[in-house]
Amino acid sequence: MGTRGRRRAGSPDARQAILEAARAAFARDGYNASLRGIARAAGVDPALVHHYFPERSHLFVEAVYDGPDGPVMDPAVLDDVRRLPASRQGTALVRLFVTQWDRMGADRFAAVVRAALAHEGVVARIRELVVGALVTPLVERVAPDRVRLRSQLIAGHLVGLGMTRWIARLDAVSAASPEELAAAVGPVIQHYLTGDLGDAHDGPAEEAGAFKTVEEPRE
Amino acid sequence: MGTRGRRRAGSPDARQAILEAARAAFARDGYNASLRGIARAAGVDPALVHHYFPERSHLFVEAVYDGPDGPVMDPAVLDDVRRLPASRQGTALVRLFVTQWDRMGADRFAAVVRAALAHEGVVARIRELVVGALVTPLVERVAPDRVRLRSQLIAGHLVGLGMTRWIARLDAVSAASPEELAAAVGPVIQHYLTGDLGDAHDGPAEEAGAFKTVEEPRE
């Protein structure tokens, strides 16, 4: 990147060049990597970095999520899931999550979680971009009720799955193929998408087999 | 602690005094707190700290889990769950997890996760003590098969739930009462305890409503 000429603000790939430079800088220098150095490596004016990413946390989250095949944050990555019947989206979402992060790498998953623990701005940006802009819109198309709780339970379960596979590396979860995890975890995500979440004060959730799902939710 | 006389190795509360001193020291100074200072605050010889906790990670994990009502790591905390019929253990486990960490505090939950991300020894100790000594023995009493995968999916889901409630503080999960979470998440943990985890190569897990549970598993 550093050898190219300086990009103008309107350059279509300036934003992408900033993300690529940022990804390398954050991986090398951590969360407090120099924004000026990132601009220089991307061949852009430092003001342009600020223009696209008003906060360091915005740049960090998008850079870590930015994949070799384009930004993972793009809601389009969920199109394949959205096109399925509602009753099959749980399994598809698990398969997508596992294959995507398997490809992106355990280190990047750990980097996101580590930064989220250390910087409130990173947590806030993940809340906005991952839960708010990716998971919630998927859920609200099919859920019968309680969209926020469902979205947050799904996001939390996927993060927890990632913690066991890419950070704690628990053996059975780590050894499982994406398909095996989709089969084991998919029905759970499906339950959070379209199932009956129960009621704190009556008993249906207490008994095994009471795992009711709502028939053919709207799509 | 520091004002008391030095405890001898056989003293029944020496171990507990070390844990209390360690909890304060880790909270104040982080993971690299002085072990000698912990021994001094507990009124014991430094060799005794090493005797009870051969590795820093062992002391850290137990100190953070050590509660005002005694060590949370004690397998006895799960007795109330174990005494229930197998079909009700999922909900009870979620209720126990949420109420216990609500009481212990978000900061301590974050401290465990942060240390686990930074120190492989901490992850290893959590694998041994939490997954190996607490969750797995509970699961193997009731699960029809695949004990390790079930245990790890349960541990991962609970960690993920904790991340959303005590670290990312997503609003719906944070606002939910322990009973509401037990009702919403309990059936999922029940599924992982005794349900059909599906097969990567046939289709049952693909359809909503296919969330089969094994009838009356052995207890």
mmCIF file of N, CA, C and O in Angstrom, chain A residues 61-156:
data_model
loop_
_atom_site.group_PDB
_atom_site.id
_atom_site.type_symbol
_atom_site.label_atom_id
_atom_site.label_comp_id
_atom_site.label_asym_id
_atom_site.label_seq_id
_atom_site.Cartn_x
_atom_site.Cartn_y
_atom_site.Cartn_z
ATOM 1 N N VAL A 61 -13.210 -2.197 14.636
ATOM 2 C CA VAL A 61 -14.190 -3.275 14.462
ATOM 3 C C VAL A 61 -14.322 -3.643 12.990
ATOM 4 O O VAL A 61 -14.299 -4.816 12.620
ATOM 5 N N GLU A 62 -14.415 -2.648 12.136
ATOM 6 C CA GLU A 62 -14.561 -2.983 10.709
ATOM 7 C C GLU A 62 -13.299 -3.604 10.135
ATOM 8 O O GLU A 62 -13.365 -4.494 9.284
ATOM 9 N N ALA A 63 -12.142 -3.154 10.608
ATOM 10 C CA ALA A 63 -10.886 -3.711 10.076
ATOM 11 C C ALA A 63 -10.736 -5.176 10.464
ATOM 12 O O ALA A 63 -10.345 -6.008 9.650
ATOM 13 N N VAL A 64 -11.086 -5.499 11.718
ATOM 14 C CA VAL A 64 -10.933 -6.885 12.138
ATOM 15 C C VAL A 64 -11.929 -7.775 11.398
ATOM 16 O O VAL A 64 -11.637 -8.896 11.042
ATOM 17 N N TYR A 65 -13.121 -7.225 11.167
ATOM 18 C CA TYR A 65 -14.134 -8.009 10.456
ATOM 19 C C TYR A 65 -13.913 -8.043 8.956
ATOM 20 O O TYR A 65 -14.516 -8.826 8.244
ATOM 21 N N ASP A 66 -13.062 -7.165 8.468
ATOM 22 C CA ASP A 66 -12.847 -7.075 7.023
ATOM 23 C C ASP A 66 -12.130 -8.327 6.526
ATOM 24 O O ASP A 66 -11.055 -8.665 7.011
ATOM 25 N N GLY A 67 -12.729 -9.026 5.615
ATOM 26 C CA GLY A 67 -12.136 -10.282 5.157
ATOM 27 C C GLY A 67 -11.497 -10.149 3.796
ATOM 28 O O GLY A 67 -11.706 -9.161 3.092
ATOM 29 N N PRO A 68 -10.715 -11.161 3.424
ATOM 30 C CA PRO A 68 -10.080 -11.141 2.108
ATOM 31 C C PRO A 68 -11.107 -11.111 0.976
ATOM 32 O O PRO A 68 -10.820 -10.668 -0.126
ATOM 33 N N ASP A 69 -12.316 -11.575 1.254
ATOM 34 C CA ASP A 69 -13.357 -11.579 0.225
ATOM 35 C C ASP A 69 -14.285 -10.377 0.357
ATOM 36 O O ASP A 69 -15.389 -10.383 -0.172
ATOM 37 N N GLY A 70 -13.848 -9.384 1.109
ATOM 38 C CA GLY A 70 -14.696 -8.215 1.314
ATOM 39 C C GLY A 70 -15.149 -8.146 2.754
ATOM 40 O O GLY A 70 -14.936 -9.078 3.517
ATOM 41 N N PRO A 71 -15.781 -7.047 3.111
ATOM 42 C CA PRO A 71 -16.149 -6.848 4.505
ATOM 43 C C PRO A 71 -17.232 -7.808 4.973
ATOM 44 O O PRO A 71 -18.281 -7.927 4.369
ATOM 45 N N VAL A 72 -16.922 -8.509 6.060
ATOM 46 C CA VAL A 72 -17.874 -9.438 6.647
ATOM 47 C C VAL A 72 -19.072 -8.691 7.225
ATOM 48 O O VAL A 72 -20.155 -9.243 7.373
ATOM 49 N N MET A 73 -18.853 -7.415 7.550
ATOM 50 C CA MET A 73 -19.931 -6.629 8.141
ATOM 51 C C MET A 73 -21.040 -6.347 7.139
ATOM 52 O O MET A 73 -22.098 -5.861 7.494
ATOM 53 N N ASP A 74 -20.773 -6.583 5.880
ATOM 54 C CA ASP A 74 -21.769 -6.315 4.846
ATOM 55 C C ASP A 74 -23.020 -7.172 5.091
ATOM 56 O O ASP A 74 -22.940 -8.399 5.100
ATOM 57 N N PRO A 75 -24.173 -6.529 5.256
ATOM 58 C CA PRO A 75 -25.397 -7.305 5.488
ATOM 59 C C PRO A 75 -25.670 -8.319 4.373
ATOM 60 O O PRO A 75 -26.397 -9.290 4.580
ATOM 61 N N ALA A 76 -25.037 -8.115 3.217
ATOM 62 C CA ALA A 76 -25.253 -9.054 2.109
ATOM 63 C C ALA A 76 -24.775 -10.462 2.432
ATOM 64 O O ALA A 76 -25.235 -11.435 1.844
ATOM 65 N N VAL A 77 -23.835 -10.581 3.406
ATOM 66 C CA VAL A 77 -23.360 -11.931 3.730
ATOM 67 C C VAL A 77 -24.499 -12.788 4.266
ATOM 68 O O VAL A 77 -24.425 -14.016 4.249
ATOM 69 N N LEU A 78 -25.545 -12.139 4.771
ATOM 70 C CA LEU A 78 -26.654 -12.905 5.328
ATOM 71 C C LEU A 78 -27.734 -13.226 4.300
ATOM 72 O O LEU A 78 -28.726 -13.865 4.624
ATOM 73 N N ASP A 79 -27.525 -12.786 3.050
ATOM 74 C CA ASP A 79 -28.564 -12.992 2.034
ATOM 75 C C ASP A 79 -28.908 -14.465 1.842
ATOM 76 O O ASP A 79 -30.076 -14.822 1.676
ATOM 77 N N ASP A 80 -27.873 -15.317 1.870
ATOM 78 C CA ASP A 80 -28.134 -16.745 1.666
ATOM 79 C C ASP A 80 -28.997 -17.315 2.790
ATOM 80 O O ASP A 80 -29.777 -18.233 2.574
ATOM 81 N N VAL A 81 -28.800 -16.783 4.008
ATOM 82 C CA VAL A 81 -29.613 -17.234 5.133
ATOM 83 C C VAL A 81 -31.048 -16.711 4.982
ATOM 84 O O VAL A 81 -32.011 -17.448 5.138
ATOM 85 N N ARG A 82 -31.156 -15.434 4.645
ATOM 86 C CA ARG A 82 -32.468 -14.794 4.539
ATOM 87 C C ARG A 82 -33.349 -15.430 3.482
ATOM 88 O O ARG A 82 -34.564 -15.420 3.583
ATOM 89 N N ARG A 83 -32.725 -15.952 2.435
ATOM 90 C CA ARG A 83 -33.521 -16.523 1.332
ATOM 91 C C ARG A 83 -34.136 -17.871 1.688
ATOM 92 O O ARG A 83 -35.013 -18.360 0.983
ATOM 93 N N LEU A 84 -33.667 -18.493 2.765
ATOM 94 C CA LEU A 84 -34.194 -19.804 3.158
ATOM 95 C C LEU A 84 -35.562 -19.655 3.838
ATOM 96 O O LEU A 84 -35.882 -18.593 4.365
ATOM 97 N N PRO A 85 -36.335 -20.753 3.851
ATOM 98 C CA PRO A 85 -37.545 -20.735 4.685
ATOM 99 C C PRO A 85 -37.137 -20.441 6.129
ATOM 100 O O PRO A 85 -36.059 -20.837 6.569
ATOM 101 N N ALA A 86 -38.006 -19.749 6.850
ATOM 102 C CA ALA A 86 -37.690 -19.352 8.224
ATOM 103 C C ALA A 86 -37.227 -20.534 9.064
ATOM 104 O O ALA A 86 -36.328 -20.417 9.894
ATOM 105 N N SER A 87 -37.828 -21.693 8.826
ATOM 106 C CA SER A 87 -37.550 -22.859 9.668
ATOM 107 C C SER A 87 -36.166 -23.456 9.438
ATOM 108 O O SER A 87 -35.758 -24.358 10.155
ATOM 109 N N ARG A 88 -35.437 -22.974 8.436
ATOM 110 C CA ARG A 88 -34.095 -23.523 8.187
ATOM 111 C C ARG A 88 -32.999 -22.494 8.443
ATOM 112 O O ARG A 88 -31.821 -22.772 8.221
ATOM 113 N N GLN A 89 -33.386 -21.312 8.898
ATOM 114 C CA GLN A 89 -32.387 -20.254 9.033
ATOM 115 C C GLN A 89 -31.436 -20.476 10.217
ATOM 116 O O GLN A 89 -30.286 -20.030 10.182
ATOM 117 N N GLY A 90 -31.907 -21.162 11.268
ATOM 118 C CA GLY A 90 -31.039 -21.379 12.434
ATOM 119 C C GLY A 90 -29.791 -22.162 12.063
ATOM 120 O O GLY A 90 -28.653 -21.746 12.346
ATOM 121 N N THR A 91 -30.001 -23.286 11.414
ATOM 122 C CA THR A 91 -28.880 -24.128 11.009
ATOM 123 C C THR A 91 -27.968 -23.392 10.023
ATOM 124 O O THR A 91 -26.737 -23.453 10.135
ATOM 125 N N ALA A 92 -28.568 -22.674 9.104
ATOM 126 C CA ALA A 92 -27.767 -21.952 8.103
ATOM 127 C C ALA A 92 -26.920 -20.858 8.754
ATOM 128 O O ALA A 92 -25.773 -20.613 8.352
ATOM 129 N N LEU A 93 -27.477 -20.201 9.771
ATOM 130 C CA LEU A 93 -26.739 -19.135 10.444
ATOM 131 C C LEU A 93 -25.530 -19.695 11.198
ATOM 132 O O LEU A 93 -24.440 -19.114 11.165
ATOM 133 N N VAL A 94 -25.698 -20.841 11.839
ATOM 134 C CA VAL A 94 -24.566 -21.456 12.539
ATOM 135 C C VAL A 94 -23.488 -21.863 11.540
ATOM 136 O O VAL A 94 -22.298 -21.612 11.745
ATOM 137 N N ARG A 95 -23.906 -22.470 10.432
ATOM 138 C CA ARG A 95 -22.942 -22.904 9.414
ATOM 139 C C ARG A 95 -22.150 -21.703 8.885
ATOM 140 O O ARG A 95 -20.923 -21.748 8.766
ATOM 141 N N LEU A 96 -22.860 -20.608 8.609
ATOM 142 C CA LEU A 96 -22.202 -19.398 8.100
ATOM 143 C C LEU A 96 -21.211 -18.848 9.122
ATOM 144 O O LEU A 96 -20.061 -18.515 8.794
ATOM 145 N N PHE A 97 -21.660 -18.744 10.370
ATOM 146 C CA PHE A 97 -20.800 -18.189 11.430
ATOM 147 C C PHE A 97 -19.519 -19.013 11.584
ATOM 148 O O PHE A 97 -18.412 -18.469 11.638
ATOM 149 N N VAL A 98 -19.672 -20.340 11.630
ATOM 150 C CA VAL A 98 -18.503 -21.196 11.869
ATOM 151 C C VAL A 98 -17.550 -21.190 10.681
ATOM 152 O O VAL A 98 -16.333 -21.039 10.839
ATOM 153 N N THR A 99 -18.085 -21.315 9.481
ATOM 154 C CA THR A 99 -17.189 -21.364 8.324
ATOM 155 C C THR A 99 -16.484 -20.022 8.130
ATOM 156 O O THR A 99 -15.298 -19.975 7.792
ATOM 157 N N GLN A 100 -17.211 -18.919 8.385
ATOM 158 C CA GLN A 100 -16.624 -17.608 8.170
ATOM 159 C C GLN A 100 -15.456 -17.350 9.139
ATOM 160 O O GLN A 100 -14.386 -16.903 8.736
ATOM 161 N N TRP A 101 -15.682 -17.647 10.411
ATOM 162 C CA TRP A 101 -14.601 -17.398 11.379
ATOM 163 C C TRP A 101 -13.519 -18.457 11.318
ATOM 164 O O TRP A 101 -12.356 -18.175 11.648
ATOM 165 N N ASP A 102 -13.835 -19.663 10.914
ATOM 166 C CA ASP A 102 -12.769 -20.643 10.670
ATOM 167 C C ASP A 102 -11.816 -20.089 9.615
ATOM 168 O O ASP A 102 -10.594 -20.229 9.720
ATOM 169 N N ARG A 103 -12.381 -19.436 8.595
ATOM 170 C CA ARG A 103 -11.555 -18.891 7.518
ATOM 171 C C ARG A 103 -10.812 -17.634 7.992
ATOM 172 O O ARG A 103 -9.650 -17.427 7.668
ATOM 173 N N MET A 104 -11.508 -16.794 8.765
ATOM 174 C CA MET A 104 -10.869 -15.556 9.205
ATOM 175 C C MET A 104 -9.800 -15.807 10.264
ATOM 176 O O MET A 104 -8.862 -15.031 10.399
ATOM 177 N N GLY A 105 -9.962 -16.848 11.037
ATOM 178 C CA GLY A 105 -8.896 -17.233 11.966
ATOM 179 C C GLY A 105 -9.199 -16.959 13.426
ATOM 180 O O GLY A 105 -9.818 -15.966 13.780
ATOM 181 N N ALA A 106 -8.709 -17.892 14.244
ATOM 182 C CA ALA A 106 -8.901 -17.796 15.690
ATOM 183 C C ALA A 106 -8.306 -16.504 16.250
ATOM 184 O O ALA A 106 -8.862 -15.891 17.163
ATOM 185 N N ASP A 107 -7.176 -16.072 15.688
ATOM 186 C CA ASP A 107 -6.513 -14.883 16.224
ATOM 187 C C ASP A 107 -7.385 -13.644 16.082
ATOM 188 O O ASP A 107 -7.397 -12.777 16.955
ATOM 189 N N ARG A 108 -8.098 -13.563 14.967
ATOM 190 C CA ARG A 108 -8.935 -12.379 14.775
ATOM 191 C C ARG A 108 -10.156 -12.432 15.664
ATOM 192 O O ARG A 108 -10.624 -11.407 16.162
ATOM 193 N N PHE A 109 -10.679 -13.634 15.863
ATOM 194 C CA PHE A 109 -11.796 -13.747 16.802
ATOM 195 C C PHE A 109 -11.343 -13.302 18.196
ATOM 196 O O PHE A 109 -12.008 -12.508 18.868
ATOM 197 N N ALA A 110 -10.184 -13.801 18.605
ATOM 198 C CA ALA A 110 -9.657 -13.424 19.920
ATOM 199 C C ALA A 110 -9.392 -11.917 20.000
ATOM 200 O O ALA A 110 -9.615 -11.296 21.039
ATOM 201 N N ALA A 111 -8.928 -11.332 18.890
ATOM 202 C CA ALA A 111 -8.636 -9.891 18.886
ATOM 203 C C ALA A 111 -9.900 -9.068 19.129
ATOM 204 O O ALA A 111 -9.883 -8.080 19.863
ATOM 205 N N VAL A 112 -11.000 -9.482 18.508
ATOM 206 C CA VAL A 112 -12.261 -8.756 18.707
ATOM 207 C C VAL A 112 -12.702 -8.854 20.162
ATOM 208 O O VAL A 112 -13.053 -7.850 20.795
ATOM 209 N N VAL A 113 -12.657 -10.062 20.701
ATOM 210 C CA VAL A 113 -13.135 -10.251 22.080
ATOM 211 C C VAL A 113 -12.232 -9.504 23.053
ATOM 212 O O VAL A 113 -12.699 -8.844 23.989
ATOM 213 N N ARG A 114 -10.929 -9.575 22.829
ATOM 214 C CA ARG A 114 -9.984 -8.896 23.719
ATOM 215 C C ARG A 114 -10.225 -7.380 23.684
ATOM 216 O O ARG A 114 -10.264 -6.730 24.735
ATOM 217 N N ALA A 115 -10.387 -6.820 22.501
ATOM 218 C CA ALA A 115 -10.613 -5.376 22.387
ATOM 219 C C ALA A 115 -11.950 -4.987 23.013
ATOM 220 O O ALA A 115 -12.081 -3.934 23.643
ATOM 221 N N ALA A 116 -12.943 -5.858 22.851
ATOM 222 C CA ALA A 116 -14.258 -5.563 23.435
ATOM 223 C C ALA A 116 -14.186 -5.512 24.951
ATOM 224 O O ALA A 116 -14.872 -4.714 25.607
ATOM 225 N N LEU A 117 -13.336 -6.363 25.531
ATOM 226 C CA LEU A 117 -13.195 -6.382 26.988
ATOM 227 C C LEU A 117 -12.473 -5.140 27.492
ATOM 228 O O LEU A 117 -12.683 -4.697 28.612
ATOM 229 N N ALA A 118 -11.599 -4.606 26.654
ATOM 230 C CA ALA A 118 -10.748 -3.508 27.116
ATOM 231 C C ALA A 118 -11.317 -2.128 26.784
ATOM 232 O O ALA A 118 -10.949 -1.151 27.421
ATOM 233 N N HIS A 119 -12.190 -2.040 25.785
ATOM 234 C CA HIS A 119 -12.610 -0.729 25.298
ATOM 235 C C HIS A 119 -14.121 -0.673 25.113
ATOM 236 O O HIS A 119 -14.678 -1.346 24.248
ATOM 237 N N GLU A 120 -14.762 0.150 25.901
ATOM 238 C CA GLU A 120 -16.220 0.275 25.829
ATOM 239 C C GLU A 120 -16.670 0.682 24.423
ATOM 240 O O GLU A 120 -17.707 0.257 23.946
ATOM 241 N N GLY A 121 -15.860 1.483 23.725
ATOM 242 C CA GLY A 121 -16.211 1.899 22.374
ATOM 243 C C GLY A 121 -16.319 0.723 21.413
ATOM 244 O O GLY A 121 -17.150 0.725 20.499
ATOM 245 N N VAL A 122 -15.479 -0.275 21.630
ATOM 246 C CA VAL A 122 -15.522 -1.460 20.762
ATOM 247 C C VAL A 122 -16.800 -2.249 21.031
ATOM 248 O O VAL A 122 -17.486 -2.687 20.100
ATOM 249 N N VAL A 123 -17.134 -2.422 22.301
ATOM 250 C CA VAL A 123 -18.385 -3.113 22.629
ATOM 251 C C VAL A 123 -19.567 -2.378 22.011
ATOM 252 O O VAL A 123 -20.462 -2.992 21.413
ATOM 253 N N ALA A 124 -19.558 -1.055 22.133
ATOM 254 C CA ALA A 124 -20.672 -0.269 21.607
ATOM 255 C C ALA A 124 -20.794 -0.443 20.098
ATOM 256 O O ALA A 124 -21.898 -0.561 19.555
ATOM 257 N N ARG A 125 -19.641 -0.473 19.405
ATOM 258 C CA ARG A 125 -19.671 -0.610 17.954
ATOM 259 C C ARG A 125 -20.130 -2.006 17.531
ATOM 260 O O ARG A 125 -20.843 -2.166 16.534
ATOM 261 N N ILE A 126 -19.728 -3.019 18.299
ATOM 262 C CA ILE A 126 -20.188 -4.379 18.009
ATOM 263 C C ILE A 126 -21.698 -4.480 18.234
ATOM 264 O O ILE A 126 -22.417 -5.115 17.453
ATOM 265 N N ARG A 127 -22.167 -3.842 19.309
ATOM 266 C CA ARG A 127 -23.618 -3.802 19.542
ATOM 267 C C ARG A 127 -24.340 -3.216 18.334
ATOM 268 O O ARG A 127 -25.347 -3.734 17.881
ATOM 269 N N GLU A 128 -23.800 -2.109 17.796
ATOM 270 C CA GLU A 128 -24.443 -1.444 16.658
ATOM 271 C C GLU A 128 -24.354 -2.266 15.378
ATOM 272 O O GLU A 128 -25.353 -2.494 14.697
ATOM 273 N N LEU A 129 -23.122 -2.689 15.046
ATOM 274 C CA LEU A 129 -22.903 -3.277 13.727
ATOM 275 C C LEU A 129 -23.268 -4.759 13.663
ATOM 276 O O LEU A 129 -23.816 -5.211 12.662
ATOM 277 N N VAL A 130 -22.930 -5.496 14.705
ATOM 278 C CA VAL A 130 -23.158 -6.937 14.624
ATOM 279 C C VAL A 130 -24.568 -7.272 15.115
ATOM 280 O O VAL A 130 -25.355 -7.890 14.405
ATOM 281 N N VAL A 131 -24.882 -6.851 16.324
ATOM 282 C CA VAL A 131 -26.205 -7.179 16.848
ATOM 283 C C VAL A 131 -27.265 -6.329 16.148
ATOM 284 O O VAL A 131 -28.266 -6.844 15.640
ATOM 285 N N GLY A 132 -27.041 -5.026 16.086
ATOM 286 C CA GLY A 132 -28.071 -4.119 15.559
ATOM 287 C C GLY A 132 -28.277 -4.225 14.063
ATOM 288 O O GLY A 132 -29.411 -4.295 13.589
ATOM 289 N N ALA A 133 -27.200 -4.249 13.290
ATOM 290 C CA ALA A 133 -27.336 -4.176 11.827
ATOM 291 C C ALA A 133 -27.342 -5.533 11.142
ATOM 292 O O ALA A 133 -27.801 -5.647 10.007
ATOM 293 N N LEU A 134 -26.827 -6.570 11.794
ATOM 294 C CA LEU A 134 -26.818 -7.887 11.150
ATOM 295 C C LEU A 134 -27.851 -8.835 11.761
ATOM 296 O O LEU A 134 -28.723 -9.352 11.082
ATOM 297 N N VAL A 135 -27.719 -9.096 13.070
ATOM 298 C CA VAL A 135 -28.543 -10.135 13.684
ATOM 299 C C VAL A 135 -30.003 -9.686 13.825
ATOM 300 O O VAL A 135 -30.925 -10.411 13.434
ATOM 301 N N THR A 136 -30.215 -8.503 14.370
ATOM 302 C CA THR A 136 -31.589 -8.068 14.634
ATOM 303 C C THR A 136 -32.460 -8.014 13.375
ATOM 304 O O THR A 136 -33.603 -8.488 13.402
ATOM 305 N N PRO A 137 -31.970 -7.456 12.264
ATOM 306 C CA PRO A 137 -32.816 -7.439 11.056
ATOM 307 C C PRO A 137 -33.185 -8.846 10.564
ATOM 308 O O PRO A 137 -34.268 -9.063 10.027
ATOM 309 N N LEU A 138 -32.264 -9.785 10.759
ATOM 310 C CA LEU A 138 -32.574 -11.167 10.384
ATOM 311 C C LEU A 138 -33.682 -11.724 11.277
ATOM 312 O O LEU A 138 -34.643 -12.342 10.802
ATOM 313 N N VAL A 139 -33.546 -11.472 12.559
ATOM 314 C CA VAL A 139 -34.499 -12.006 13.523
ATOM 315 C C VAL A 139 -35.884 -11.385 13.331
ATOM 316 O O VAL A 139 -36.906 -12.083 13.354
ATOM 317 N N GLU A 140 -35.927 -10.078 13.106
ATOM 318 C CA GLU A 140 -37.243 -9.426 13.105
ATOM 319 C C GLU A 140 -38.096 -9.815 11.903
ATOM 320 O O GLU A 140 -39.307 -9.656 11.937
ATOM 321 N N ARG A 141 -37.467 -10.399 10.888
ATOM 322 C CA ARG A 141 -38.252 -10.872 9.751
ATOM 323 C C ARG A 141 -39.026 -12.138 10.074
ATOM 324 O O ARG A 141 -40.023 -12.445 9.430
ATOM 325 N N VAL A 142 -38.553 -12.917 11.040
ATOM 326 C CA VAL A 142 -39.173 -14.223 11.287
ATOM 327 C C VAL A 142 -39.701 -14.439 12.704
ATOM 328 O O VAL A 142 -40.507 -15.339 12.939
ATOM 329 N N ALA A 143 -39.243 -13.630 13.663
ATOM 330 C CA ALA A 143 -39.610 -13.882 15.058
ATOM 331 C C ALA A 143 -41.049 -13.474 15.338
ATOM 332 O O ALA A 143 -41.507 -12.449 14.852
ATOM 333 N N PRO A 144 -41.765 -14.265 16.145
ATOM 334 C CA PRO A 144 -43.133 -13.913 16.479
ATOM 335 C C PRO A 144 -43.219 -12.800 17.527
ATOM 336 O O PRO A 144 -44.259 -12.160 17.650
ATOM 337 N N ASP A 145 -42.172 -12.592 18.292
ATOM 338 C CA ASP A 145 -42.201 -11.618 19.386
ATOM 339 C C ASP A 145 -40.780 -11.429 19.928
ATOM 340 O O ASP A 145 -39.846 -12.079 19.469
ATOM 341 N N ARG A 146 -40.619 -10.535 20.866
ATOM 342 C CA ARG A 146 -39.380 -10.375 21.654
ATOM 343 C C ARG A 146 -38.122 -10.374 20.790
ATOM 344 O O ARG A 146 -37.160 -11.120 21.069
ATOM 345 N N VAL A 147 -38.127 -9.513 19.788
ATOM 346 C CA VAL A 147 -37.030 -9.486 18.819
ATOM 347 C C VAL A 147 -35.688 -9.178 19.470
ATOM 348 O O VAL A 147 -34.679 -9.814 19.155
ATOM 349 N N ARG A 148 -35.672 -8.236 20.397
ATOM 350 C CA ARG A 148 -34.382 -7.859 20.990
ATOM 351 C C ARG A 148 -33.799 -8.990 21.828
ATOM 352 O O ARG A 148 -32.611 -9.294 21.745
ATOM 353 N N LEU A 149 -34.639 -9.605 22.647
ATOM 354 C CA LEU A 149 -34.140 -10.707 23.478
ATOM 355 C C LEU A 149 -33.643 -11.856 22.602
ATOM 356 O O LEU A 149 -32.567 -12.417 22.829
ATOM 357 N N ARG A 150 -34.415 -12.198 21.579
ATOM 358 C CA ARG A 150 -34.003 -13.275 20.673
ATOM 359 C C ARG A 150 -32.674 -12.944 19.996
ATOM 360 O O ARG A 150 -31.772 -13.788 19.914
ATOM 361 N N SER A 151 -32.550 -11.722 19.499
ATOM 362 C CA SER A 151 -31.325 -11.324 18.800
ATOM 363 C C SER A 151 -30.122 -11.419 19.729
ATOM 364 O O SER A 151 -29.047 -11.880 19.340
ATOM 365 N N GLN A 152 -30.328 -10.990 20.954
ATOM 366 C CA GLN A 152 -29.210 -10.958 21.897
ATOM 367 C C GLN A 152 -28.839 -12.356 22.379
ATOM 368 O O GLN A 152 -27.657 -12.652 22.602
ATOM 369 N N LEU A 153 -29.832 -13.225 22.521
ATOM 370 C CA LEU A 153 -29.524 -14.611 22.890
ATOM 371 C C LEU A 153 -28.773 -15.309 21.764
ATOM 372 O O LEU A 153 -27.844 -16.091 21.999
ATOM 373 N N ILE A 154 -29.144 -15.020 20.529
ATOM 374 C CA ILE A 154 -28.445 -15.607 19.381
ATOM 375 C C ILE A 154 -27.006 -15.095 19.321
ATOM 376 O O ILE A 154 -26.056 -15.872 19.203
ATOM 377 N N ALA A 155 -26.848 -13.780 19.423
ATOM 378 C CA ALA A 155 -25.495 -13.208 19.376
ATOM 379 C C ALA A 155 -24.640 -13.784 20.501
ATOM 380 O O ALA A 155 -23.477 -14.171 20.288
ATOM 381 N N GLY A 156 -25.219 -13.867 21.691
ATOM 382 C CA GLY A 156 -24.464 -14.386 22.830
ATOM 383 C C GLY A 156 -24.076 -15.842 22.646
ATOM 384 O O GLY A 156 -22.949 -16.239 22.957
#
